[in-house]
CSV table of C-alpha atoms in Angstrom, one decimal:
chain,number,residue,atom,x,y,z
A,136,MET,CA,0.0,0.0,0.0
A,137,ALA,CA,2.8,2.4,0.8
A,138,ASP,CA,4.3,2.2,-2.6
A,139,LYS,CA,0.9,2.7,-4.3
A,140,THR,CA,0.2,5.9,-2.4
A,141,ALA,CA,3.7,7.3,-2.3
A,142,ASP,CA,2.8,10.0,-4.8
A,143,HIS,CA,-0.2,11.1,-2.7
A,144,THR,CA,1.5,11.6,0.6
A,145,VAL,CA,0.8,14.6,2.8
A,146,PRO,CA,4.0,15.1,4.8
A,147,ASP,CA,3.9,15.6,8.5
A,148,GLY,CA,0.1,15.7,8.6
A,149,GLY,CA,0.2,19.0,6.7
A,150,ALA,CA,-2.3,20.4,4.3
A,151,ALA,CA,-3.0,18.8,0.9
A,152,PRO,CA,-3.5,21.3,-2.0
A,153,ALA,CA,-7.0,22.7,-2.3
A,154,ALA,CA,-8.9,22.1,-5.5
A,155,ALA,CA,-6.8,23.9,-8.2
A,156,GLY,CA,-5.6,26.3,-5.5
A,157,ALA,CA,-9.1,27.7,-5.0
A,158,ALA,CA,-10.9,28.0,-1.7
A,159,LEU,CA,-13.1,25.0,-0.9
A,160,PRO,CA,-16.9,25.8,-0.6
A,161,LEU,CA,-17.0,25.7,3.2
A,162,ALA,CA,-13.8,27.5,3.8
A,163,GLY,CA,-14.3,30.0,6.7
A,164,ILE,CA,-17.1,27.9,8.3
A,165,THR,CA,-16.4,26.7,11.8
A,166,VAL,CA,-18.1,23.5,13.0
A,167,MET,CA,-18.2,22.6,16.7
A,168,ASP,CA,-18.4,18.8,16.6
A,169,LEU,CA,-19.8,17.3,19.8
A,170,SER,CA,-20.6,14.0,18.1
A,171,ARG,CA,-19.1,10.6,18.6
A,172,ALA,CA,-19.2,7.1,17.2
A,173,LEU,CA,-20.1,7.2,13.5
A,174,ALA,CA,-23.1,9.1,12.2
A,175,GLY,CA,-22.0,12.6,13.5
A,176,PRO,CA,-18.3,12.1,12.8
A,177,TYR,CA,-19.0,11.0,9.2
A,178,CYS,CA,-21.1,14.1,8.7
A,179,THR,CA,-18.4,16.4,10.0
A,180,ALA,CA,-15.7,14.5,8.0
A,181,LEU,CA,-17.7,15.4,4.8
A,182,LEU,CA,-18.0,19.0,5.9
A,183,GLY,CA,-14.2,19.0,6.6
A,184,ASP,CA,-13.6,17.6,3.1
A,185,LEU,CA,-15.4,20.7,1.8
A,186,GLY,CA,-13.2,23.1,3.7
A,187,ALA,CA,-14.9,23.7,7.0
A,188,ASP,CA,-12.8,24.1,10.1
A,189,ILE,CA,-13.9,21.1,12.3
A,190,ILE,CA,-13.3,21.5,16.0
A,191,LYS,CA,-13.9,18.0,17.5
A,192,VAL,CA,-14.8,18.7,21.2
A,193,GLU,CA,-14.2,15.5,23.2
A,194,SER,CA,-14.6,14.6,26.8
A,195,ALA,CA,-11.3,14.7,28.7
A,196,LYS,CA,-12.3,11.4,30.2
A,197,GLY,CA,-11.4,9.2,27.2
A,198,GLY,CA,-12.7,11.2,24.2
A,199,ASP,CA,-14.8,9.8,21.4
A,200,SER,CA,-15.8,6.2,22.4
A,201,THR,CA,-14.5,4.9,19.0
A,202,ARG,CA,-10.9,5.6,20.1
A,203,SER,CA,-11.2,2.3,22.0
A,204,TRP,CA,-13.0,0.4,19.3
A,205,PRO,CA,-11.1,-2.2,17.1
A,206,PRO,CA,-9.6,-2.8,14.6
A,207,PHE,CA,-6.3,-1.4,15.9
A,208,GLU,CA,-2.9,-0.6,14.4
A,209,ASP,CA,-0.7,-0.5,17.5
A,210,GLU,CA,-2.6,1.8,19.8
A,211,HIS,CA,-4.5,3.6,17.1
A,212,SER,CA,-8.2,2.8,16.5
A,213,LEU,CA,-8.7,2.4,12.7
A,214,TYR,CA,-12.4,2.7,13.4
A,215,PHE,CA,-11.8,6.2,14.7
A,216,ASP,CA,-9.3,7.1,12.0
A,217,SER,CA,-11.7,6.2,9.2
A,218,THR,CA,-14.1,9.1,9.9
A,219,ASN,CA,-12.0,11.8,11.7
A,220,ARG,CA,-9.8,13.2,8.9
A,221,ASN,CA,-9.4,17.0,8.6
A,222,LYS,CA,-10.4,17.8,12.2
A,223,GLN,CA,-8.9,19.4,15.3
A,224,SER,CA,-9.3,17.8,18.8
A,225,ILE,CA,-9.8,19.7,22.0
A,226,ALA,CA,-10.3,17.7,25.3
A,227,VAL,CA,-12.6,19.3,27.8
A,228,ASP,CA,-14.0,18.2,31.2
A,229,PHE,CA,-17.7,18.4,30.4
A,230,TYR,CA,-18.6,17.9,34.1
A,231,THR,CA,-17.1,21.1,35.5
A,232,GLU,CA,-18.7,24.6,35.5
A,233,ALA,CA,-15.6,26.0,33.8
A,234,GLY,CA,-15.7,23.2,31.2
A,235,ARG,CA,-19.3,24.0,30.4
A,236,ARG,CA,-18.5,27.7,30.1
A,237,LEU,CA,-15.9,26.7,27.6
A,238,LEU,CA,-18.4,24.6,25.6
A,239,TRP,CA,-20.7,27.6,25.5
A,240,ASP,CA,-18.0,29.9,24.2
A,241,LEU,CA,-17.1,27.4,21.5
A,242,ALA,CA,-20.7,27.0,20.4
A,243,VAL,CA,-21.4,30.7,20.3
A,244,ALA,CA,-18.2,31.3,18.2
A,245,ALA,CA,-19.2,28.6,15.7
A,246,ASP,CA,-21.3,28.6,12.5
A,247,VAL,CA,-22.5,25.0,13.1
A,248,LEU,CA,-22.9,22.7,16.1
A,249,VAL,CA,-23.2,19.0,15.4
A,250,GLU,CA,-24.3,16.5,18.2
A,251,ASN,CA,-25.7,13.0,18.4
A,252,PHE,CA,-26.8,12.8,22.0
A,253,ARG,CA,-30.3,11.6,23.0
A,254,PRO,CA,-32.9,14.4,22.5
A,255,GLY,CA,-32.7,16.9,25.3
A,256,VAL,CA,-29.2,16.0,26.5
A,257,LEU,CA,-27.6,19.1,24.8
A,258,ALA,CA,-29.6,21.4,27.1
A,259,THR,CA,-28.5,19.5,30.2
A,260,MET,CA,-24.9,20.3,29.2
A,261,GLY,CA,-25.6,24.0,29.3
A,262,LEU,CA,-26.2,24.3,25.6
A,263,ASP,CA,-29.9,24.9,25.4
A,264,PRO,CA,-30.7,25.4,21.7
A,265,ALA,CA,-33.0,28.4,22.4
A,266,ALA,CA,-30.3,30.1,24.5
A,267,LEU,CA,-27.7,29.4,21.9
A,268,ARG,CA,-29.9,30.8,19.2
A,269,GLU,CA,-30.4,34.0,21.2
A,270,ALA,CA,-26.6,34.4,21.7
A,271,ASN,CA,-25.8,33.5,18.1
A,272,PRO,CA,-28.8,33.8,15.7
A,273,GLY,CA,-26.9,32.4,12.8
A,274,LEU,CA,-25.9,29.2,14.5
A,275,VAL,CA,-26.9,26.0,12.7
A,276,ILE,CA,-27.7,23.2,15.2
A,277,ALA,CA,-27.6,19.8,13.7
A,278,SER,CA,-28.7,16.7,15.7
A,279,VAL,CA,-28.7,13.0,14.9
A,280,SER,CA,-30.6,10.6,17.2
A,281,GLY,CA,-31.5,6.9,17.1
A,282,PHE,CA,-35.3,7.2,16.6
A,283,GLY,CA,-36.2,10.9,16.2
A,284,THR,CA,-37.3,13.6,18.6
A,285,THR,CA,-40.9,12.5,19.1
A,286,GLY,CA,-42.7,9.2,19.7
A,287,PRO,CA,-42.3,6.4,22.3
A,288,LEU,CA,-38.7,5.6,21.3
A,289,SER,CA,-37.4,9.1,21.3
A,290,GLN,CA,-35.3,8.6,24.4
A,291,ALA,CA,-34.2,5.0,23.5
A,292,ALA,CA,-30.7,4.3,22.6
A,293,GLY,CA,-30.3,3.4,18.9
A,294,LEU,CA,-27.5,1.8,17.0
A,295,ASP,CA,-27.0,1.1,13.3
A,296,GLN,CA,-28.1,-2.6,13.2
A,297,VAL,CA,-31.2,-1.8,15.3
A,298,ALA,CA,-32.1,0.8,12.7
A,299,GLN,CA,-31.3,-1.6,9.9
A,300,GLY,CA,-33.7,-4.1,11.4
A,301,MET,CA,-36.5,-1.7,12.3
A,302,SER,CA,-36.4,0.2,8.9
A,303,GLY,CA,-37.1,-3.0,6.9
A,304,LEU,CA,-33.6,-3.0,5.3
A,305,MET,CA,-32.6,-6.3,6.7
A,306,SER,CA,-35.9,-7.9,5.6
A,307,VAL,CA,-34.8,-7.4,1.9
A,308,THR,CA,-31.2,-8.3,2.4
A,309,GLY,CA,-29.8,-11.8,2.4
A,310,PRO,CA,-30.4,-15.1,0.6
A,311,ASP,CA,-34.1,-15.6,1.6
A,312,ALA,CA,-36.9,-14.5,3.8
A,313,ASP,CA,-35.7,-16.8,6.6
A,314,SER,CA,-32.3,-15.2,6.7
A,315,PRO,CA,-32.5,-11.4,7.3
A,316,THR,CA,-29.0,-10.0,7.0
A,317,ARG,CA,-27.3,-6.8,8.0
A,318,VAL,CA,-25.4,-4.8,5.4
A,319,GLY,CA,-21.7,-5.3,6.0
A,320,VAL,CA,-21.0,-1.7,6.9
A,321,PRO,CA,-23.1,0.5,9.2
A,322,VAL,CA,-25.1,2.1,6.4
A,323,MET,CA,-27.7,3.7,8.7
A,324,ASP,CA,-25.0,5.7,10.5
A,325,LEU,CA,-23.4,6.6,7.2
A,326,TYR,CA,-26.7,7.7,5.5
A,327,ALA,CA,-27.7,9.7,8.6
A,328,GLY,CA,-24.3,11.4,8.4
A,329,VAL,CA,-24.8,12.2,4.7
A,330,PHE,CA,-28.3,13.5,5.3
A,331,THR,CA,-27.2,15.7,8.2
A,332,ALA,CA,-24.4,17.2,6.1
A,333,VAL,CA,-26.9,18.0,3.3
A,334,GLY,CA,-29.2,19.7,5.9
A,335,ILE,CA,-26.3,21.7,7.3
A,336,CYS,CA,-25.2,22.9,3.8
A,337,ALA,CA,-28.8,23.8,3.0
A,338,SER,CA,-29.1,25.8,6.2
A,339,LEU,CA,-25.8,27.6,5.6
A,340,ALA,CA,-26.8,28.4,2.0
A,341,GLY,CA,-30.2,29.7,3.2
A,342,ARG,CA,-29.1,31.9,6.1
A,343,ALA,CA,-28.8,35.0,3.9
A,344,GLY,CA,-32.4,34.6,2.8
A,345,ASN,CA,-33.5,33.9,6.3
A,346,GLY,CA,-32.4,37.1,7.8
A,347,GLY,CA,-29.1,35.5,8.9
A,348,GLN,CA,-30.9,33.0,11.0
A,349,GLY,CA,-29.6,29.5,11.3
A,350,HIS,CA,-31.8,26.4,11.5
A,351,GLU,CA,-32.1,23.4,13.7
A,352,VAL,CA,-31.4,20.4,11.4
A,353,GLY,CA,-32.3,16.9,12.6
A,354,THR,CA,-32.5,13.3,11.4
A,355,SER,CA,-32.3,9.9,13.0
A,356,LEU,CA,-31.0,6.5,12.1
A,357,LEU,CA,-34.5,5.2,11.7
A,358,GLU,CA,-35.6,8.0,9.5
A,359,ALA,CA,-32.5,7.5,7.4
A,360,GLY,CA,-33.2,3.8,7.0
A,361,LEU,CA,-36.8,4.4,5.9
A,362,ALA,CA,-35.7,7.2,3.5
A,363,VAL,CA,-33.5,4.8,1.6
A,364,SER,CA,-36.1,2.2,1.1
A,365,ALA,CA,-36.7,3.6,-2.4
A,366,PHE,CA,-39.0,1.5,-4.6
A,367,GLN,CA,-39.1,-1.3,-1.9
A,368,GLY,CA,-40.9,0.9,0.5
A,369,GLN,CA,-43.0,2.6,-2.2
A,370,ASN,CA,-44.1,-0.8,-3.5
A,371,TYR,CA,-45.5,-1.7,-0.1
A,372,LEU,CA,-47.1,1.7,0.4
A,373,SER,CA,-48.8,1.6,-3.0
A,374,THR,CA,-49.7,-2.0,-3.4
A,375,GLY,CA,-49.5,-3.6,0.1
A,376,ALA,CA,-47.0,-6.1,-1.3
A,377,VAL,CA,-44.3,-6.9,1.3
A,378,PRO,CA,-40.9,-7.2,-0.4
A,379,VAL,CA,-38.7,-10.2,0.2
A,380,PRO,CA,-34.9,-10.7,-0.3
A,381,GLN,CA,-33.7,-11.7,-3.7
A,382,GLY,CA,-30.2,-12.7,-2.7
A,383,ASN,CA,-27.7,-11.3,-5.2
A,384,ASN,CA,-30.4,-10.7,-7.8
A,385,HIS,CA,-31.8,-7.3,-8.5
A,386,PRO,CA,-35.3,-7.2,-7.0
A,387,VAL,CA,-37.1,-6.0,-10.2
A,388,LEU,CA,-34.7,-6.3,-13.2
A,389,SER,CA,-33.4,-9.4,-14.9
A,390,PRO,CA,-30.9,-10.4,-15.9
A,391,TYR,CA,-29.3,-8.3,-13.2
A,392,GLY,CA,-27.2,-9.9,-10.5
A,393,VAL,CA,-24.4,-12.4,-9.9
A,394,PHE,CA,-23.8,-15.1,-12.5
A,395,ARG,CA,-21.4,-18.1,-12.5
A,396,THR,CA,-18.7,-18.1,-15.2
A,397,ALA,CA,-15.9,-20.6,-15.8
A,398,ASP,CA,-13.9,-19.3,-12.8
A,399,ILE,CA,-15.3,-16.3,-10.9
A,400,PRO,CA,-18.7,-14.9,-10.3
A,401,ALA,CA,-19.6,-11.8,-12.3
A,402,ILE,CA,-22.1,-9.0,-11.8
A,403,ILE,CA,-24.0,-8.3,-15.0
A,404,ALA,CA,-26.8,-5.7,-15.4
A,405,VAL,CA,-29.0,-5.8,-18.4
A,406,GLY,CA,-31.2,-2.7,-17.9
A,407,ASN,CA,-33.0,-2.2,-21.2
A,408,GLN,CA,-34.0,-3.8,-24.5
A,409,ALA,CA,-30.9,-2.6,-26.4
A,410,HIS,CA,-28.6,-4.1,-23.8
A,411,TRP,CA,-30.7,-7.3,-23.9
A,412,ALA,CA,-30.1,-7.7,-27.7
A,413,LYS,CA,-26.4,-7.0,-27.3
A,414,PHE,CA,-26.1,-9.4,-24.4
A,415,CYS,CA,-27.8,-12.3,-26.3
A,416,ALA,CA,-25.5,-11.7,-29.2
A,417,ILE,CA,-22.3,-11.7,-27.0
A,418,ILE,CA,-23.2,-15.0,-25.3
A,419,ASP,CA,-24.2,-16.5,-28.7
A,420,ALA,CA,-27.8,-17.1,-27.6
A,421,PRO,CA,-30.1,-15.4,-30.2
A,422,GLU,CA,-32.8,-17.8,-29.3
A,423,LEU,CA,-33.1,-16.1,-25.9
A,424,GLU,CA,-33.7,-12.7,-27.4
A,425,HIS,CA,-36.7,-14.1,-29.3
A,426,ASP,CA,-38.1,-16.4,-26.7
A,427,PRO,CA,-41.5,-15.0,-25.6
A,428,ARG,CA,-40.7,-15.9,-22.0
A,429,PHE,CA,-38.0,-13.2,-22.1
A,430,ALA,CA,-39.4,-10.7,-24.6
A,431,VAL,CA,-39.4,-7.6,-22.3
A,432,GLY,CA,-38.2,-6.7,-18.9
A,433,ARG,CA,-41.3,-7.8,-17.0
A,434,ASP,CA,-41.2,-11.2,-18.7
A,435,ARG,CA,-37.6,-11.7,-17.9
A,436,SER,CA,-38.3,-10.9,-14.2
A,437,GLU,CA,-41.2,-13.3,-14.1
A,438,HIS,CA,-39.0,-16.1,-15.5
A,439,ARG,CA,-35.8,-15.2,-13.7
A,440,ALA,CA,-34.9,-18.7,-12.5
A,441,GLU,CA,-35.2,-20.2,-16.0
A,442,LEU,CA,-33.4,-17.4,-17.6
A,443,THR,CA,-30.5,-17.5,-15.1
A,444,GLU,CA,-30.0,-21.2,-15.7
A,445,LEU,CA,-29.9,-20.7,-19.5
A,446,ILE,CA,-27.5,-17.8,-19.2
A,447,GLU,CA,-25.1,-19.5,-16.9
A,448,ALA,CA,-25.0,-22.6,-19.2
A,449,LYS,CA,-23.4,-20.2,-21.7
A,450,LEU,CA,-21.2,-18.2,-19.3
A,451,VAL,CA,-19.5,-21.2,-17.7
A,452,HIS,CA,-17.5,-21.9,-20.9
A,453,ARG,CA,-15.3,-18.7,-20.6
A,454,PRO,CA,-13.4,-17.0,-17.7
A,455,GLY,CA,-15.3,-14.2,-16.0
A,456,LEU,CA,-12.8,-11.5,-16.9
A,457,GLU,CA,-13.2,-12.3,-20.6
A,458,TRP,CA,-17.0,-11.9,-20.3
A,459,ILE,CA,-16.6,-8.7,-18.3
A,460,GLU,CA,-14.3,-7.2,-21.0
A,461,ALA,CA,-16.8,-8.2,-23.7
A,462,PHE,CA,-19.8,-6.8,-21.9
A,463,ARG,CA,-18.1,-3.5,-21.0
A,464,ALA,CA,-17.0,-3.1,-24.7
A,465,ALA,CA,-20.7,-3.3,-25.6
A,466,GLY,CA,-21.7,-0.8,-22.9
A,467,ILE,CA,-23.4,-3.3,-20.6
A,468,PRO,CA,-22.6,-2.6,-16.9
A,469,THR,CA,-20.6,-5.4,-15.4
A,470,GLY,CA,-17.8,-6.1,-13.0
A,471,PRO,CA,-16.3,-8.6,-10.6
A,472,ILE,CA,-16.9,-9.1,-6.9
A,473,TYR,CA,-13.8,-7.9,-5.1
A,474,THR,CA,-12.3,-8.2,-1.6
A,475,TYR,CA,-11.2,-4.9,-0.3
A,476,ALA,CA,-7.6,-5.9,-1.2
A,477,GLN,CA,-8.7,-6.4,-4.8
A,478,ALA,CA,-10.7,-3.2,-4.8
A,479,PHE,CA,-7.8,-1.0,-3.7
A,480,ASP,CA,-5.6,-2.8,-6.3
A,481,ASP,CA,-8.0,-2.1,-9.2
A,482,PRO,CA,-6.6,0.3,-11.8
A,483,GLN,CA,-9.7,2.4,-11.8
A,484,VAL,CA,-9.7,2.8,-8.1
A,485,GLN,CA,-6.0,3.8,-8.2
A,486,ALA,CA,-6.7,6.3,-11.0
A,487,LEU,CA,-9.2,8.0,-8.7
A,488,ASP,CA,-6.4,8.6,-6.1
A,489,MET,CA,-8.8,7.6,-3.3
A,490,VAL,CA,-5.9,6.8,-0.9
A,491,GLN,CA,-3.7,9.4,0.6
A,492,THR,CA,-1.0,8.8,3.2
A,493,VAL,CA,-0.8,11.2,6.1
A,494,ALA,CA,1.4,11.4,9.2
A,495,ARG,CA,-0.2,11.1,12.6
A,496,THR,CA,1.1,13.3,15.4
A,497,ASP,CA,3.3,10.5,16.6
A,498,GLY,CA,4.9,10.3,13.2
A,499,SER,CA,3.3,7.0,12.1
A,500,ALA,CA,2.1,6.8,8.5
A,501,LEU,CA,-1.6,6.3,7.9
A,502,PRO,CA,-3.0,5.4,4.4
A,503,LEU,CA,-6.4,7.0,4.5
A,504,LEU,CA,-9.4,7.2,2.2
A,505,ARG,CA,-10.1,10.8,1.0
A,506,GLY,CA,-13.7,12.0,0.8
A,507,PRO,CA,-15.8,11.0,-2.2
A,508,LEU,CA,-16.3,14.5,-3.6
A,509,SER,CA,-14.6,16.6,-6.3
A,510,ILE,CA,-14.7,20.4,-6.6
A,511,ASN,CA,-14.1,21.9,-10.1
A,512,GLY,CA,-12.8,18.6,-11.2
A,513,THR,CA,-10.3,18.2,-8.4
A,514,ALA,CA,-10.9,15.7,-5.6
A,515,THR,CA,-11.1,17.0,-2.0
A,516,GLY,CA,-8.0,15.9,-0.1
A,517,VAL,CA,-7.0,14.8,3.4
A,518,ARG,CA,-5.5,18.0,4.8
A,519,LYS,CA,-4.9,16.7,8.3
A,520,ALA,CA,-4.6,13.2,9.9
A,521,PRO,CA,-7.2,12.1,12.5
A,522,PRO,CA,-6.1,13.9,15.7
A,523,ALA,CA,-4.9,12.5,18.9
A,524,LEU,CA,-7.1,13.3,21.9
A,525,GLY,CA,-6.4,16.9,22.8
A,526,GLU,CA,-3.9,17.4,20.0
A,527,ASP,CA,-5.2,20.8,19.1
A,528,THR,CA,-6.4,22.0,22.6
A,529,ARG,CA,-4.0,24.9,22.7
A,530,SER,CA,-4.6,26.2,19.2
A,531,VAL,CA,-8.4,26.0,19.6
A,532,LEU,CA,-8.2,28.0,22.8
A,533,GLU,CA,-5.9,30.5,21.2
A,534,GLY,CA,-8.6,30.8,18.4
A,535,LEU,CA,-11.1,31.8,21.1
A,536,GLY,CA,-8.8,34.6,22.2
A,537,LEU,CA,-7.4,33.1,25.3
A,538,ASP,CA,-3.8,34.1,26.3
A,539,GLU,CA,-1.0,31.8,27.5
A,540,SER,CA,-1.7,32.4,31.2
A,541,GLN,CA,-5.4,31.6,30.7
A,542,ILE,CA,-4.7,28.4,28.8
A,543,ALA,CA,-2.1,27.3,31.3
A,544,GLY,CA,-4.7,27.8,34.1
A,545,LEU,CA,-7.2,25.7,32.3
A,546,VAL,CA,-4.7,22.9,31.8
A,547,GLU,CA,-3.4,23.0,35.3
A,548,ALA,CA,-6.9,22.9,36.7
A,549,GLY,CA,-7.7,19.9,34.5
A,550,ILE,CA,-10.5,21.7,32.7
A,551,VAL,CA,-8.8,20.9,29.4
A,552,GLN,CA,-6.1,18.5,28.5
A,553,GLU,CA,-3.4,18.5,25.9
A,554,HIS,CA,-2.1,15.5,24.0
A,555,GLY,CA,1.2,14.3,25.5
A,556,ARG,CA,0.4,15.5,29.1
A,557,GLU,CA,-0.2,12.9,31.8
A,558,GLY,CA,-3.6,11.3,31.6
A,559,VAL,CA,-4.3,12.0,28.0
A,560,ARG,CA,-4.5,9.0,25.6
A,561,SER,CA,-4.1,9.3,21.8
């Protein structure tokens, strides 16, 4: 991996070039990030990719809980590293009066506050949204919860797989109706983070037309899960039909799914009649194109099992990569099923420069995925490695206007902690 990313290294955790030297869209926006785990941090990582100054405010008593979550590289949590690029960390004792005053000052100075506590907890921390709005009318307050702010579960703890189950997603994932299966990554957290980032950007864009007023933006893991039900959810709402899993087959289109070849499985997607004619020609099966069972898309879906058997009888005579090359040349979407090792080795993935190597504060190298966005044709970069707990405490306090004696007093009193001082873990 190191050799493949050598040309995309950001030395000493420094700044990667901005898109074509231009300011990123959220440059000058300050985000106070009180979130932890995944949904909120994923949201703020996206905002950081777009140029926002992310101040990750963590409890001095251990910081973000994911700092202790596996997998690990030495003492570094790779779970934490995966969603905390381009951020500063300040460690504050949330349970002291002076610490809460500091939280207030950080919030009032920010453009955006992001949190994912249970509804109402923010106010108990001395950050009542109404009071914050009075002190800083332009502040955008963004919240992510498990189940939303109303209803019988509003105060219940919610995690990704719980939301996957309750949203219906697991009921359409897996080999059959008796084997509901979670998606292999925490998609409810990730979608909630994306939706929150969209809401924040919309509020920031709309402040000028709203008299400078910010908004309170909110979503939940459950709402995110329902929102991505797409045609599966709409099918039930409109017809009453309860969708069931289709394994590796597309639930409504055929042939679209995973097919056996002579060596490896291949994903093939025939989405229209033109593709169907080309597909039949490539596999040397003109009889399938004119078979009334497979005449149009609805017919092919109704006779999926028969069609799959006939297609695979053709595909098993050639290696999968040969078929993939032939289908791609004809404009038919297709591809292999990769492990992550194979995915990162793929020439297309490497051409996208998705991996950049940065240096942590302890000097260790970290190959890290950049964000998925490009601005003016240039991909957003990793400007700063995920921070150690309290790595930026001093610089954040200086940004609030505190002088050296004030900062020293807070450190000595244990109100804040700096990385490298006794009792602070990276």
